Structures are given as C-alpha cells and as structure tokens.
Amino acid sequence: YEGEIAEDMVASLKALGGTHTLDDFAATACEYVTPLRSPYRDAELLELPPTGQGATAMLLLNMLETRAPEADPFGPDRIHWEAEATKLAYDARDRFIADPDHVTRLDHMLSKDTARDLAALIDPDRAMPDPRAASDIVHKDTVYITVVDKDRRAVSLIYSLFQSFGSGYASDKFGILFQNRGGGFT
C-alpha cells in the first residue's frame, strides 16, 4: 500500500496512538498458500489455511454431515443441529486457529473423527451451554459472498471488520474502516 490512501491511513492511525509507518504499508505482501481441502458429500471444499477461518466452516460441515437431520432443511430440528454444531466449531476455532507459524492441531480440527466425536456431544432435545466463554464472539460484521457459475467455478470473497463494526475508527480523509480481526486468534 502506498500513495494518498496509505498516507491517510497511517496519519489517522498515528493520531490514535498507533506506531504504523508508510514503510509498514509499502512492505505488505501476499503469500501464496496451499488451500485446505475437505470432502463434503459429493463436493470438495477448498478454504484458505490459518490465519483464515475456513477450517471452522469445514469442521462445521463435517459435524453436520455426521448426524444432522435431513428431513426439513428449514425445520426446527435442523436449525437446532446447526446452532449446536456452530457453537462447537467456534470453540474449536478459538482453540486451534492461530498464526500460521504456530498452528499445531489443524489436522485434528479437520479430522472426520473429530467431527464425529463433537457431533456426538449434541443433544437433539436441548441446547448446550456455551462450550467456552471465548466462543461468545460472533462474526456480526462480516460480509461473505460466494458465486458459482454453471461450470461449477467458484469465487469466495470475505470482507471482515470483526466485532462491533471493527475497531470503531476510520481514516480521516477517506473514511477507511480499521478492523480488529486479530482479536479472534490464539
């Protein structure tokens, strides 16, 4: 990042007490990574590895594939299963997703055996208490879009400011919202 927008962001962050520099923004670079792969029914799921949250979606689908009722996808039984599996998946996210250099149990999180064992904790008749206090955080300010064409080519886009509309701060000139996405990592 460089130029007028980067200058606005750095000046705004410095005014808030930040230590960011234009050099920090200019040095930002993308890394090419190998996607995570997981089978789900007759499809293959592809997600970004940590620090991405894709392993959470994979775990959730693996749990639902294990035991979720199929009769009515919009019925109360299915909604209950999805809510309970989501609690467990977010708890696993908070335990295992970390800086990519420090993730040690991703294979455990993506294991079909782990999904089966977690799904076995779901009581079909009652909601479980929150499995861990840290899983209270819900992605309230995330926009996620998936587009699939007739040839099954897919594009997945996520723009996340994280909790409480990001950090609550924006740059002065261009109004670029600053995220607090790192808050969910271990």
Tab-separated table of C-alpha atoms in Angstrom:
chain	number	residue	atom	x	y	z
A	1	TYR	CA	0.000	0.000	0.000
A	2	GLU	CA	1.306	3.426	-0.885
A	3	GLY	CA	0.191	6.836	-2.007
A	4	GLU	CA	-2.526	9.147	-0.771
A	5	ILE	CA	-4.748	6.436	0.758
A	6	ALA	CA	-1.866	4.853	2.686
A	7	GLU	CA	-0.810	8.318	3.891
A	8	ASP	CA	-4.355	8.940	5.159
A	9	MET	CA	-4.461	5.596	6.960
A	10	VAL	CA	-1.031	5.986	8.585
A	11	ALA	CA	-1.699	9.577	9.685
A	12	SER	CA	-5.063	8.550	11.167
A	13	LEU	CA	-3.575	5.566	12.983
A	14	LYS	CA	-0.708	7.678	14.353
A	15	ALA	CA	-3.211	10.254	15.627
A	16	LEU	CA	-4.880	7.400	17.528
A	17	GLY	CA	-1.561	6.407	19.108
A	18	GLY	CA	-0.519	3.802	16.557
A	19	THR	CA	3.060	3.163	15.545
A	20	HIS	CA	2.391	2.319	11.888
A	21	THR	CA	4.648	3.750	9.185
A	22	LEU	CA	4.383	4.187	5.430
A	23	ASP	CA	7.173	1.616	5.158
A	24	ASP	CA	4.975	-0.898	7.015
A	25	PHE	CA	2.198	-0.395	4.490
A	26	ALA	CA	4.556	-0.488	1.488
A	27	ALA	CA	6.098	-3.756	2.732
A	28	THR	CA	2.738	-5.530	2.863
A	29	ALA	CA	2.818	-8.549	0.583
A	30	CYS	CA	0.624	-11.503	-0.214
A	31	GLU	CA	1.723	-15.073	0.315
A	32	TYR	CA	0.808	-17.923	-1.971
A	33	VAL	CA	-0.567	-20.752	0.126
A	34	THR	CA	-1.848	-24.250	-0.432
A	35	PRO	CA	-5.587	-24.366	0.204
A	36	LEU	CA	-7.107	-26.683	2.772
A	37	ARG	CA	-9.165	-29.453	1.159
A	38	SER	CA	-12.001	-31.396	2.695
A	39	PRO	CA	-14.612	-33.676	1.126
A	40	TYR	CA	-18.248	-32.908	1.850
A	41	ARG	CA	-20.778	-35.258	0.317
A	42	ASP	CA	-20.118	-35.161	-3.442
A	43	ALA	CA	-18.137	-31.913	-3.346
A	44	GLU	CA	-14.651	-30.849	-2.343
A	45	LEU	CA	-14.343	-27.811	-0.094
A	46	LEU	CA	-11.356	-25.514	-0.583
A	47	GLU	CA	-10.516	-22.892	2.023
A	48	LEU	CA	-7.599	-20.666	2.938
A	49	PRO	CA	-5.420	-22.035	5.745
A	50	PRO	CA	-4.926	-20.140	9.012
A	51	THR	CA	-5.000	-17.279	9.711
A	52	GLY	CA	-8.117	-17.793	7.615
A	53	GLN	CA	-11.198	-19.213	9.309
A	54	GLY	CA	-12.025	-21.770	6.595
A	55	ALA	CA	-11.155	-24.738	8.808
A	56	THR	CA	-14.076	-23.690	11.019
A	57	ALA	CA	-16.540	-23.990	8.138
A	58	MET	CA	-15.049	-27.356	7.211
A	59	LEU	CA	-15.400	-28.664	10.769
A	60	LEU	CA	-18.965	-27.401	10.957
A	61	LEU	CA	-19.972	-29.130	7.713
A	62	ASN	CA	-18.201	-32.320	8.770
A	63	MET	CA	-20.224	-32.322	12.005
A	64	LEU	CA	-23.495	-31.686	10.172
A	65	GLU	CA	-22.708	-34.410	7.638
A	66	THR	CA	-22.259	-36.839	10.528
A	67	ARG	CA	-25.602	-36.546	12.279
A	68	ALA	CA	-27.771	-33.611	11.209
A	69	PRO	CA	-31.368	-34.476	10.298
A	70	GLU	CA	-32.144	-34.197	6.592
A	71	ALA	CA	-35.960	-34.188	6.578
A	72	ASP	CA	-36.608	-30.447	6.567
A	73	PRO	CA	-33.590	-28.193	5.925
A	74	PHE	CA	-35.538	-25.226	7.351
A	75	GLY	CA	-37.217	-27.077	10.205
A	76	PRO	CA	-36.517	-26.646	13.912
A	77	ASP	CA	-34.538	-29.896	14.210
A	78	ARG	CA	-32.084	-28.844	11.514
A	79	ILE	CA	-31.787	-25.310	12.921
A	80	HIS	CA	-31.057	-26.772	16.375
A	81	TRP	CA	-28.317	-29.025	14.979
A	82	GLU	CA	-26.744	-26.161	13.037
A	83	ALA	CA	-26.751	-23.878	16.098
A	84	GLU	CA	-25.200	-26.514	18.353
A	85	ALA	CA	-22.584	-27.547	15.780
A	86	THR	CA	-21.724	-23.880	15.249
A	87	LYS	CA	-21.054	-23.442	18.981
A	88	LEU	CA	-18.656	-26.372	18.880
A	89	ALA	CA	-16.966	-25.234	15.665
A	90	TYR	CA	-16.379	-21.715	17.042
A	91	ASP	CA	-14.954	-23.210	20.212
A	92	ALA	CA	-12.529	-25.286	18.106
A	93	ARG	CA	-11.667	-22.185	16.086
A	94	ASP	CA	-10.737	-20.328	19.255
A	95	ARG	CA	-8.641	-23.247	20.499
A	96	PHE	CA	-6.748	-24.134	17.311
A	97	ILE	CA	-6.654	-21.307	14.738
A	98	ALA	CA	-3.549	-19.185	15.215
A	99	ASP	CA	-0.703	-17.527	13.404
A	100	PRO	CA	0.208	-19.984	10.619
A	101	ASP	CA	3.681	-20.462	12.106
A	102	HIS	CA	2.149	-21.644	15.386
A	103	VAL	CA	-0.849	-23.784	14.382
A	104	THR	CA	-0.223	-27.255	15.768
A	105	ARG	CA	-3.576	-29.081	15.717
A	106	LEU	CA	-5.131	-28.228	12.365
A	107	ASP	CA	-5.179	-31.892	11.306
A	108	HIS	CA	-7.128	-32.692	14.472
A	109	MET	CA	-9.618	-29.911	13.730
A	110	LEU	CA	-10.172	-31.148	10.156
A	111	SER	CA	-10.412	-34.840	11.058
A	112	LYS	CA	-13.681	-36.621	10.291
A	113	ASP	CA	-13.196	-38.469	13.610
A	114	THR	CA	-13.052	-35.152	15.482
A	115	ALA	CA	-16.227	-34.013	13.722
A	116	ARG	CA	-17.981	-37.279	14.620
A	117	ASP	CA	-16.889	-37.027	18.272
A	118	LEU	CA	-18.026	-33.406	18.541
A	119	ALA	CA	-21.346	-34.146	16.840
A	120	ALA	CA	-21.927	-36.873	19.418
A	121	LEU	CA	-21.977	-34.143	22.100
A	122	ILE	CA	-25.092	-32.565	20.567
A	123	ASP	CA	-28.295	-33.367	22.397
A	124	PRO	CA	-31.126	-33.302	19.848
A	125	ASP	CA	-33.580	-32.112	22.500
A	126	ARG	CA	-31.781	-29.329	24.333
A	127	ALA	CA	-29.293	-26.533	23.814
A	128	MET	CA	-25.889	-26.982	25.393
A	129	PRO	CA	-24.403	-24.225	27.495
A	130	ASP	CA	-21.734	-22.219	25.745
A	131	PRO	CA	-18.819	-24.684	25.406
A	132	ARG	CA	-16.311	-21.989	26.268
A	133	ALA	CA	-16.650	-18.353	27.263
A	134	ALA	CA	-14.452	-17.237	24.355
A	135	SER	CA	-16.937	-18.568	21.811
A	136	ASP	CA	-19.374	-15.753	22.678
A	137	ILE	CA	-17.755	-13.696	19.959
A	138	VAL	CA	-19.872	-13.906	16.825
A	139	HIS	CA	-18.853	-12.525	13.424
A	140	LYS	CA	-21.516	-9.855	13.365
A	141	ASP	CA	-19.837	-7.543	10.871
A	142	THR	CA	-18.629	-9.945	8.199
A	143	VAL	CA	-19.739	-9.852	4.585
A	144	TYR	CA	-19.318	-13.150	2.753
A	145	ILE	CA	-20.178	-13.731	-0.888
A	146	THR	CA	-19.852	-16.921	-2.903
A	147	VAL	CA	-20.624	-17.089	-6.610
A	148	VAL	CA	-20.693	-20.366	-8.548
A	149	ASP	CA	-21.223	-20.443	-12.310
A	150	LYS	CA	-22.817	-23.149	-14.456
A	151	ASP	CA	-19.430	-24.888	-14.822
A	152	ARG	CA	-19.039	-25.057	-11.014
A	153	ARG	CA	-16.247	-22.479	-10.940
A	154	ALA	CA	-16.469	-20.599	-7.683
A	155	VAL	CA	-15.276	-17.323	-6.237
A	156	SER	CA	-15.322	-16.748	-2.497
A	157	LEU	CA	-14.939	-13.257	-1.009
A	158	ILE	CA	-14.945	-12.246	2.622
A	159	TYR	CA	-14.583	-8.728	3.990
A	160	SER	CA	-14.447	-8.712	7.742
A	161	LEU	CA	-14.124	-5.842	10.174
A	162	PHE	CA	-14.837	-8.279	13.001
A	163	GLN	CA	-16.710	-7.461	16.168
A	164	SER	CA	-18.544	-4.224	16.907
A	165	PHE	CA	-18.046	-2.780	13.432
A	166	GLY	CA	-14.299	-3.198	13.533
A	167	SER	CA	-12.146	-1.084	15.759
A	168	GLY	CA	-14.684	1.725	15.683
A	169	TYR	CA	-12.202	4.022	13.936
A	170	ALA	CA	-11.873	5.199	10.355
A	171	SER	CA	-9.259	7.179	8.477
A	172	ASP	CA	-9.838	10.925	8.474
A	173	LYS	CA	-9.815	11.730	4.762
A	174	PHE	CA	-11.192	8.634	3.024
A	175	GLY	CA	-13.165	7.046	5.869
A	176	ILE	CA	-11.478	3.650	5.551
A	177	LEU	CA	-12.660	1.496	8.453
A	178	PHE	CA	-9.961	-0.134	10.577
A	179	GLN	CA	-10.610	-3.744	11.521
A	180	ASN	CA	-9.875	-5.601	14.752
A	181	ARG	CA	-9.863	-9.021	13.127
A	182	GLY	CA	-6.826	-10.257	15.033
A	183	GLY	CA	-8.955	-10.408	18.188
A	184	GLY	CA	-10.102	-13.955	17.380
A	185	PHE	CA	-6.665	-15.548	17.150
A	186	THR	CA	-4.737	-17.516	19.725
